CSV table of C-alpha atoms and ligand atoms in Angstrom, one decimal:
chain,number,residue,atom,x,y,z
T,1,MET,CA,4.1,31.5,83.9
T,2,VAL,CA,6.3,28.5,84.6
T,3,LYS,CA,6.2,24.9,86.1
T,4,VAL,CA,7.5,24.4,89.5
T,5,VAL,CA,7.9,21.0,91.0
T,6,ILE,CA,8.2,20.3,94.8
T,7,CYS,CA,10.0,17.0,95.7
T,8,GLY,CA,9.0,15.6,99.0
T,9,ALA,CA,5.6,17.8,98.6
T,10,ALA,CA,3.5,15.5,101.1
T,11,GLY,CA,5.8,16.4,104.2
T,12,GLY,CA,5.9,18.7,107.1
T,13,ILE,CA,7.5,21.4,104.8
T,14,GLY,CA,6.2,20.3,101.5
T,15,GLN,CA,2.6,20.8,102.3
T,16,PRO,CA,2.7,24.2,103.6
T,17,LEU,CA,5.3,25.3,101.0
T,18,SER,CA,3.0,23.9,98.2
T,19,LEU,CA,0.2,25.7,99.9
T,20,LEU,CA,2.0,29.2,99.7
T,21,LEU,CA,3.4,28.6,96.2
T,22,LYS,CA,-0.2,27.9,95.1
T,23,GLN,CA,-0.8,31.4,95.5
T,24,SER,CA,2.1,32.5,93.5
T,25,GLU,CA,1.1,34.2,90.0
T,26,HIS,CA,4.3,33.3,88.3
T,27,ILE,CA,3.4,29.4,88.6
T,28,SER,CA,1.3,27.9,85.6
T,29,HIS,CA,1.9,24.3,86.9
T,30,LEU,CA,2.9,23.0,90.5
T,31,ALA,CA,3.8,19.5,90.6
T,32,LEU,CA,4.0,17.7,93.4
T,33,PHE,CA,6.2,14.6,93.9
T,34,ASP,CA,6.7,12.4,96.9
T,35,VAL,CA,7.1,8.7,97.5
T,36,VAL,CA,3.8,8.9,99.5
T,37,ASN,CA,0.5,10.7,99.4
T,38,ALA,CA,1.4,13.1,96.7
T,39,PRO,CA,-2.1,12.7,94.6
T,40,GLY,CA,-4.1,13.4,97.9
T,41,VAL,CA,-2.3,16.6,98.7
T,42,ALA,CA,-2.5,17.6,95.0
T,43,ALA,CA,-6.3,17.1,94.9
T,44,ASP,CA,-6.9,19.1,97.9
T,45,LEU,CA,-4.6,22.1,96.8
T,46,SER,CA,-6.2,22.0,93.4
T,47,HIS,CA,-9.5,23.3,94.6
T,48,ILE,CA,-8.0,26.5,95.6
T,49,ASN,CA,-9.0,29.3,93.3
T,50,THR,CA,-5.9,30.3,91.5
T,51,ARG,CA,-4.7,30.0,88.0
T,52,SER,CA,-2.0,27.1,88.4
T,53,THR,CA,-2.8,23.6,87.9
T,54,VAL,CA,-1.8,21.2,90.5
T,55,THR,CA,-0.7,17.5,89.9
T,56,GLY,CA,0.3,15.0,92.0
T,57,HIS,CA,3.2,12.3,91.1
T,58,GLY,CA,4.1,9.1,93.1
T,59,LYS,CA,7.1,7.0,93.5
T,60,GLU,CA,7.1,5.8,90.0
T,61,SER,CA,6.7,8.9,88.2
T,62,MET,CA,9.4,11.3,89.2
T,63,ASP,CA,10.3,11.7,85.6
T,64,GLU,CA,7.0,12.7,84.7
T,65,ALA,CA,6.8,15.3,87.5
T,66,LEU,CA,10.2,16.9,86.7
T,67,GLN,CA,9.9,17.1,82.9
T,68,ASN,CA,10.7,20.6,81.7
T,69,ALA,CA,10.6,22.3,85.0
T,70,HIS,CA,11.8,25.8,85.6
T,71,THR,CA,12.3,25.4,89.0
T,72,VAL,CA,12.5,22.4,91.6
T,73,VAL,CA,12.5,22.8,95.3
T,74,ILE,CA,13.7,20.0,97.3
T,75,PRO,CA,12.5,19.5,100.8
T,76,ALA,CA,12.6,15.5,100.4
T,77,GLY,CA,14.1,13.4,103.1
T,78,VAL,CA,14.0,12.6,107.0
T,79,PRO,CA,14.1,15.3,109.6
T,80,ARG,CA,15.8,15.6,112.7
T,81,LYS,CA,14.7,14.0,116.1
T,82,PRO,CA,16.0,15.3,119.3
T,83,GLY,CA,19.7,14.8,119.8
T,84,MET,CA,20.4,14.6,116.1
T,85,THR,CA,22.6,17.1,114.1
T,86,ARG,CA,21.9,17.8,110.7
T,87,ASP,CA,24.9,15.7,109.8
T,88,ASP,CA,23.4,13.0,111.3
T,89,LEU,CA,20.7,13.0,108.4
T,90,PHE,CA,23.4,12.6,105.7
T,91,LYS,CA,23.2,8.8,105.4
T,92,ILE,CA,19.7,8.7,104.3
T,93,ASN,CA,19.1,12.3,102.7
T,94,ALA,CA,22.2,12.1,100.5
T,95,GLY,CA,21.0,9.3,98.4
T,96,ILE,CA,17.6,11.1,98.1
T,97,VAL,CA,19.2,14.3,96.8
T,98,ARG,CA,21.5,12.4,94.5
T,99,ASP,CA,18.6,10.3,93.0
T,100,LEU,CA,16.6,13.6,92.7
T,101,SER,CA,19.2,15.4,91.0
T,102,GLU,CA,19.7,12.6,88.6
T,103,GLY,CA,16.0,13.1,87.6
T,104,ILE,CA,16.6,17.0,87.3
T,105,ALA,CA,19.6,16.3,84.9
T,106,ARG,CA,17.5,13.9,82.7
T,107,ASN,CA,14.2,15.9,82.6
T,108,CYS,CA,15.0,19.6,83.3
T,109,PRO,CA,18.8,20.2,83.0
T,110,GLY,CA,18.2,23.9,82.9
T,111,ALA,CA,16.2,24.3,86.1
T,112,PHE,CA,16.9,26.5,89.0
T,113,VAL,CA,17.5,24.0,91.8
T,114,LEU,CA,16.6,25.2,95.7
T,115,VAL,CA,17.8,22.5,98.1
T,116,ILE,CA,16.1,22.5,101.5
T,117,SER,CA,16.9,18.9,102.6
T,118,ASN,CA,19.6,18.8,105.3
T,119,PRO,CA,22.5,18.7,105.8
T,120,VAL,CA,22.4,21.6,103.3
T,121,ASN,CA,26.2,22.0,103.5
T,122,SER,CA,26.6,18.6,101.9
T,123,THR,CA,23.4,18.3,99.9
T,124,VAL,CA,24.2,21.2,97.5
T,125,PRO,CA,27.6,19.9,96.7
T,126,ILE,CA,25.8,16.5,96.0
T,127,VAL,CA,23.3,18.2,93.5
T,128,CYS,CA,26.1,20.2,91.9
T,129,GLU,CA,28.4,17.1,91.4
T,130,VAL,CA,25.5,15.0,89.9
T,131,LEU,CA,24.8,17.9,87.5
T,132,LYS,CA,28.6,18.3,86.6
T,133,GLN,CA,28.6,14.4,85.8
T,134,HIS,CA,25.7,15.1,83.3
T,135,ASN,CA,27.5,18.2,81.8
T,136,VAL,CA,24.6,20.3,82.7
T,137,PHE,CA,25.9,22.1,85.9
T,138,ASP,CA,25.3,25.8,86.1
T,139,PRO,CA,26.4,27.3,89.4
T,140,ARG,CA,24.4,30.2,89.0
T,141,ARG,CA,21.0,27.9,89.3
T,142,VAL,CA,21.7,25.8,92.3
T,143,PHE,CA,20.9,27.1,95.8
T,144,GLY,CA,20.7,25.9,99.3
T,145,ILE,CA,17.9,27.5,101.1
T,146,SER,CA,19.5,29.1,104.1
T,147,THR,CA,16.6,31.8,104.3
T,148,LEU,CA,15.3,30.3,107.6
T,149,ASP,CA,18.6,31.3,109.4
T,150,VAL,CA,17.6,34.9,108.0
T,151,VAL,CA,14.0,34.9,109.1
T,152,ARG,CA,15.2,33.8,112.6
T,153,SER,CA,17.7,36.5,112.7
T,154,SER,CA,15.4,39.4,112.1
T,155,ARG,CA,12.8,37.8,114.5
T,156,PHE,CA,15.3,37.2,117.4
T,157,VAL,CA,16.7,40.6,116.9
T,158,TYR,CA,13.4,42.2,116.9
T,159,GLU,CA,12.6,40.2,120.3
T,160,LEU,CA,15.7,42.3,121.9
T,161,ASP,CA,14.9,45.6,120.1
T,162,ASN,CA,11.1,46.2,119.1
T,163,SER,CA,12.0,49.1,117.4
T,164,ILE,CA,13.1,47.6,114.3
T,165,ASP,CA,10.6,46.1,111.9
T,166,PRO,CA,11.4,42.4,111.9
T,167,LYS,CA,9.8,42.0,108.2
T,168,SER,CA,12.0,44.7,106.6
T,169,THR,CA,15.1,44.4,108.8
T,170,ARG,CA,17.4,42.0,106.8
T,171,VAL,CA,20.2,40.3,108.4
T,172,THR,CA,23.0,38.8,106.3
T,173,VAL,CA,24.0,35.5,107.4
T,174,ILE,CA,27.1,33.8,105.9
T,175,GLY,CA,29.0,30.7,106.2
T,176,GLY,CA,26.6,27.6,105.9
T,177,HIS,CA,23.6,26.1,107.4
T,178,SER,CA,24.2,24.4,110.5
T,179,GLY,CA,25.6,25.2,113.9
T,180,VAL,CA,28.8,26.8,114.2
T,181,THR,CA,28.6,27.4,110.2
T,182,ILE,CA,25.9,29.9,110.7
T,183,VAL,CA,27.2,33.2,110.9
T,184,PRO,CA,25.0,36.0,111.4
T,185,VAL,CA,26.3,39.6,110.5
T,186,LEU,CA,24.6,41.4,113.4
T,187,SER,CA,27.0,44.8,113.3
T,188,HIS,CA,25.3,45.9,110.1
T,189,ILE,CA,21.7,46.2,111.4
T,190,PRO,CA,20.7,49.8,111.9
T,191,ARG,CA,20.5,51.4,115.3
T,192,GLN,CA,21.8,48.2,117.1
T,193,ASN,CA,24.1,48.5,119.9
T,194,PHE,CA,24.2,45.0,121.5
T,195,THR,CA,26.2,44.2,124.5
T,196,LYS,CA,28.5,41.2,124.4
T,197,ASP,CA,26.1,38.9,126.4
T,198,GLN,CA,23.1,39.8,124.1
T,199,LEU,CA,25.5,39.0,121.0
T,200,ASP,CA,26.2,35.7,122.6
T,201,LEU,CA,22.7,35.0,123.3
T,202,LEU,CA,21.5,36.1,119.8
T,203,THR,CA,24.2,34.3,117.9
T,204,HIS,CA,23.7,31.0,119.7
T,205,ARG,CA,19.9,31.2,119.4
T,206,ILE,CA,20.5,31.8,115.5
T,207,GLN,CA,22.8,29.1,115.2
T,208,TYR,CA,20.9,26.6,117.2
T,209,GLY,CA,17.3,27.9,116.7
T,210,GLY,CA,16.4,24.6,114.9
T,211,ASP,CA,17.2,22.7,118.0
T,212,GLU,CA,14.6,24.8,119.9
T,213,VAL,CA,11.9,23.7,117.5
T,214,VAL,CA,13.1,19.9,117.3
T,215,LYS,CA,13.1,19.8,121.2
T,216,ALA,CA,9.7,21.3,121.3
T,217,LYS,CA,8.1,19.1,118.9
T,218,ASP,CA,9.6,16.2,121.0
T,219,GLY,CA,10.4,13.4,118.2
T,220,ALA,CA,7.6,14.8,115.7
T,221,GLY,CA,10.1,16.3,113.4
T,222,SER,CA,11.9,19.7,113.0
T,223,ALA,CA,10.9,23.4,111.6
T,224,THR,CA,8.2,22.8,109.0
T,225,LEU,CA,5.9,25.9,109.1
T,226,SER,CA,8.7,28.5,109.4
T,227,MET,CA,10.7,26.7,106.9
T,228,ALA,CA,7.7,26.7,104.5
T,229,TYR,CA,7.4,30.6,105.0
T,230,ALA,CA,11.2,30.9,104.5
T,231,GLY,CA,11.3,28.5,101.7
T,232,ALA,CA,8.2,30.3,100.0
T,233,ARG,CA,10.0,33.6,100.3
T,234,PHE,CA,13.3,32.3,98.6
T,235,THR,CA,11.4,30.6,95.7
T,236,SER,CA,9.2,33.7,95.2
T,237,ALA,CA,12.4,35.8,94.8
T,238,ILE,CA,13.9,33.5,92.5
T,239,LEU,CA,10.7,33.5,90.4
T,240,GLU,CA,10.5,37.4,90.6
T,241,ALA,CA,13.8,37.7,89.2
T,242,THR,CA,13.8,34.8,86.7
T,243,VAL,CA,10.2,35.2,85.5
T,244,ALA,CA,9.2,38.7,86.2
T,245,GLY,CA,12.6,40.1,85.4
T,246,ARG,CA,12.7,42.2,88.7
T,247,THR,CA,16.1,43.4,89.6
T,248,GLY,CA,17.7,44.2,92.8
T,249,LEU,CA,16.5,41.3,94.7
T,250,ILE,CA,19.0,40.0,97.3
T,251,GLU,CA,18.8,37.1,99.5
T,252,SER,CA,21.5,35.1,101.7
T,253,THR,CA,22.0,31.8,100.2
T,254,TYR,CA,24.3,28.7,100.1
T,255,ILE,CA,26.0,28.5,96.7
T,256,ASN,CA,28.8,27.2,94.6
T,257,LEU,CA,31.3,30.2,94.7
T,258,HIS,CA,31.9,29.6,90.9
T,259,ALA,CA,28.6,31.4,90.3
T,260,ASP,CA,30.6,34.5,90.3
T,261,ALA,CA,34.1,33.0,89.8
T,262,GLU,CA,35.7,36.4,89.4
T,263,GLY,CA,34.1,38.0,92.2
T,264,THR,CA,35.0,35.2,94.9
T,265,ALA,CA,38.4,34.2,93.5
T,266,ALA,CA,40.4,35.9,96.4
T,267,PHE,CA,37.9,34.3,98.9
T,268,ARG,CA,38.3,30.9,97.4
T,269,ALA,CA,42.1,31.1,97.5
T,270,LYS,CA,42.1,32.5,101.1
T,271,THR,CA,39.7,29.9,102.5
T,272,HIS,CA,40.0,26.9,99.9
T,273,LEU,CA,36.0,26.7,100.1
T,274,ASP,CA,34.0,26.2,97.0
T,275,TYR,CA,30.6,26.7,98.7
T,276,PHE,CA,29.5,29.4,101.0
T,277,ALA,CA,26.4,31.2,102.1
T,278,GLN,CA,26.5,35.0,101.2
T,279,ASP,CA,24.2,37.7,100.0
T,280,VAL,CA,23.5,37.2,96.3
T,281,GLU,CA,21.6,39.3,93.9
T,282,PHE,CA,19.3,37.6,91.5
T,283,GLY,CA,18.9,37.9,87.7
T,284,ARG,CA,17.1,36.4,85.0
T,285,GLU,CA,19.8,33.5,85.1
T,286,GLY,CA,19.9,33.0,88.8
T,287,VAL,CA,22.7,34.4,90.6
T,288,SER,CA,23.7,37.7,88.9
T,289,LYS,CA,26.1,38.7,91.5
T,290,ILE,CA,27.5,37.4,94.7
T,291,LEU,CA,27.9,40.5,97.0
T,292,PRO,CA,31.3,41.3,98.5
T,293,LEU,CA,31.6,40.0,102.1
T,294,PRO,CA,30.6,42.7,104.4
T,295,GLU,CA,33.1,44.2,106.8
T,296,LEU,CA,33.0,41.8,109.6
T,297,SER,CA,33.3,42.9,113.3
T,298,ALA,CA,36.1,41.1,115.3
T,299,TYR,CA,33.4,39.0,116.9
T,300,GLU,CA,31.9,37.9,113.6
T,301,GLN,CA,35.6,37.2,112.3
T,302,THR,CA,36.0,34.8,114.9
T,303,LEU,CA,32.7,33.1,114.4
T,304,LEU,CA,33.7,32.9,110.5
T,305,ASP,CA,37.3,31.4,111.6
T,306,ALA,CA,35.4,28.6,113.4
T,307,ALA,CA,33.0,27.9,110.6
T,308,VAL,CA,35.5,27.6,107.7
T,309,PRO,CA,37.0,24.4,108.8
T,310,GLU,CA,33.6,22.7,109.7
T,311,LEU,CA,32.2,23.7,106.0
T,312,LYS,CA,35.1,22.2,104.7
T,313,ILE,CA,34.5,18.9,105.9
T,314,ASN,CA,30.8,19.0,105.2
T,315,ILE,CA,31.5,20.1,101.6
T,316,THR,CA,34.1,17.4,101.1
T,317,LYS,CA,31.5,14.8,102.3
T,318,GLY,CA,28.8,15.8,100.0
T,319,THR,CA,31.4,16.0,97.0
T,320,THR,CA,33.4,12.7,97.6
T,321,PHE,CA,29.7,11.0,98.1
T,322,ILE,CA,29.3,11.2,94.2
T,323,THR,CA,33.0,11.5,93.2
T,324,GLU,CA,34.2,8.4,95.0
T,325,ALA,CA,30.9,6.4,93.9
T,326,SER,CA,31.8,6.9,90.1
P,401,NAI,P1,9.1,15.1,106.4
P,401,NAI,O1,9.4,13.5,106.9
P,401,NAI,O2,8.0,15.6,107.3
P,401,NAI,O3,8.7,14.9,104.8
P,401,NAI,C1,9.8,14.5,104.1
P,401,NAI,C2,9.0,14.1,102.8
P,401,NAI,O4,9.7,13.7,101.8
P,401,NAI,C3,8.1,13.0,103.2
P,401,NAI,O5,6.7,13.3,102.7
P,401,NAI,C4,8.7,11.8,102.3
P,401,NAI,O6,8.0,10.8,102.0
P,401,NAI,C5,9.5,12.5,101.2
P,401,NAI,N1,10.4,11.6,100.7
P,401,NAI,C6,11.2,10.8,101.2
P,401,NAI,N2,12.1,10.4,100.4
P,401,NAI,C7,11.5,10.9,98.9
P,401,NAI,C8,12.0,10.7,97.7
P,401,NAI,N3,13.3,10.0,97.4
P,401,NAI,N4,11.6,11.4,96.8
P,401,NAI,C9,10.5,12.0,97.1
P,401,NAI,N5,10.1,12.5,98.2
P,401,NAI,C10,10.7,11.6,99.2
P,401,NAI,O7,10.3,16.0,106.6
P,401,NAI,P2,10.2,17.7,106.8
P,401,NAI,O8,10.2,17.9,108.1
P,401,NAI,O9,9.5,18.0,105.7
P,401,NAI,O10,12.0,17.9,106.4
P,401,NAI,C11,12.3,17.8,105.2
P,401,NAI,C12,13.9,17.9,104.9
P,401,NAI,O11,13.9,19.4,105.3
P,401,NAI,C13,14.6,17.4,106.2
P,401,NAI,O12,16.0,16.9,105.7
P,401,NAI,C14,14.9,18.5,107.1
P,401,NAI,O13,16.1,18.3,107.8
P,401,NAI,C15,15.1,19.7,106.4
P,401,NAI,N6,14.9,20.9,106.6
P,401,NAI,C16,15.7,22.0,106.2
P,401,NAI,C17,15.7,23.2,106.9
P,401,NAI,C18,16.3,24.4,106.1
P,401,NAI,O14,16.4,25.5,106.7
P,401,NAI,N7,16.9,24.2,105.0
P,401,NAI,C19,14.7,23.4,107.9
P,401,NAI,C20,14.1,22.4,108.3
P,401,NAI,C21,14.2,21.2,107.9
């Protein structure tokens, strides 16, 4: 059993995510860090009758919260309001993620770092650059959680074709985690035979599903409950593989491609991308293998071609935020 830290634990995602993780049998210590309300959320969760100890840590105790963590999940930062893109969040969230990464480098340099804070396409490079500066970067251990795109894909496909089981039908989603960078690979779902109109509809919904929630919440934030579900699923997979040693676990996730430098060399040479969301197999050390890119339909190849330039901009924005400041 291990220590897991949630940074931003009192927020819209942080609270339900902490609730779901309180039920994990792999966690002995759930440390909740937030600049507001963390002790209250911790006191509440600590009454739930599972084994893990829950502690709350405020603004001044980030180092204490992070000390010796096995896994750190980061949903800290501001969410979108109607009319905002994920990139609009960069100004505030980039600094928050940088400061948390500094804390991770100081207190738990070997931790698995799971990033939820948007824009994920840029915040993951920020984490990696900070860890590189402290000489503690291991590309197998840093993940952008794009699982909500996968969860949405299965659900939206089910709405068109209820002969599939939405829970067990896995859709690979490649690229990144915002708008056109989200590339669902729907051609590999068993039994599907979508028309072009259905494909257009599905793809648009998966790429912009977050906007449906932002609009419906009308200024009160973005996806929190579905994200907590997706975040808990991803975190549980990491714990199953790294703590319990379970093999064969695969999730799509946004990572640094050097996690499997050999396997991705050709792709990097062609696209000049260092970060990409792709199906990944987990092992004891995090990424054990990046699965080969699935064969894409012509439709999906066009989506990927549109995603690459946007991704490049997002990645450079995150990387230079750290490298040009030092
Ligand atoms: P929220 O505003 O409800 O919660 C964020 C929490 O972070 C707040 O409790 C706040 O006090 C805390 N916080 C702010 N600065 C902090 C710092 N320096 N250290 C620790 N905690 C800090 O926002 P919500 O809805 O929970 O969203 C959080 C982030 O997750 C946003 O960036 C949002 O865009 C992103 N998100 C990502 C998704 C994904 O698929 N990866 C899906 C939905 C949201």
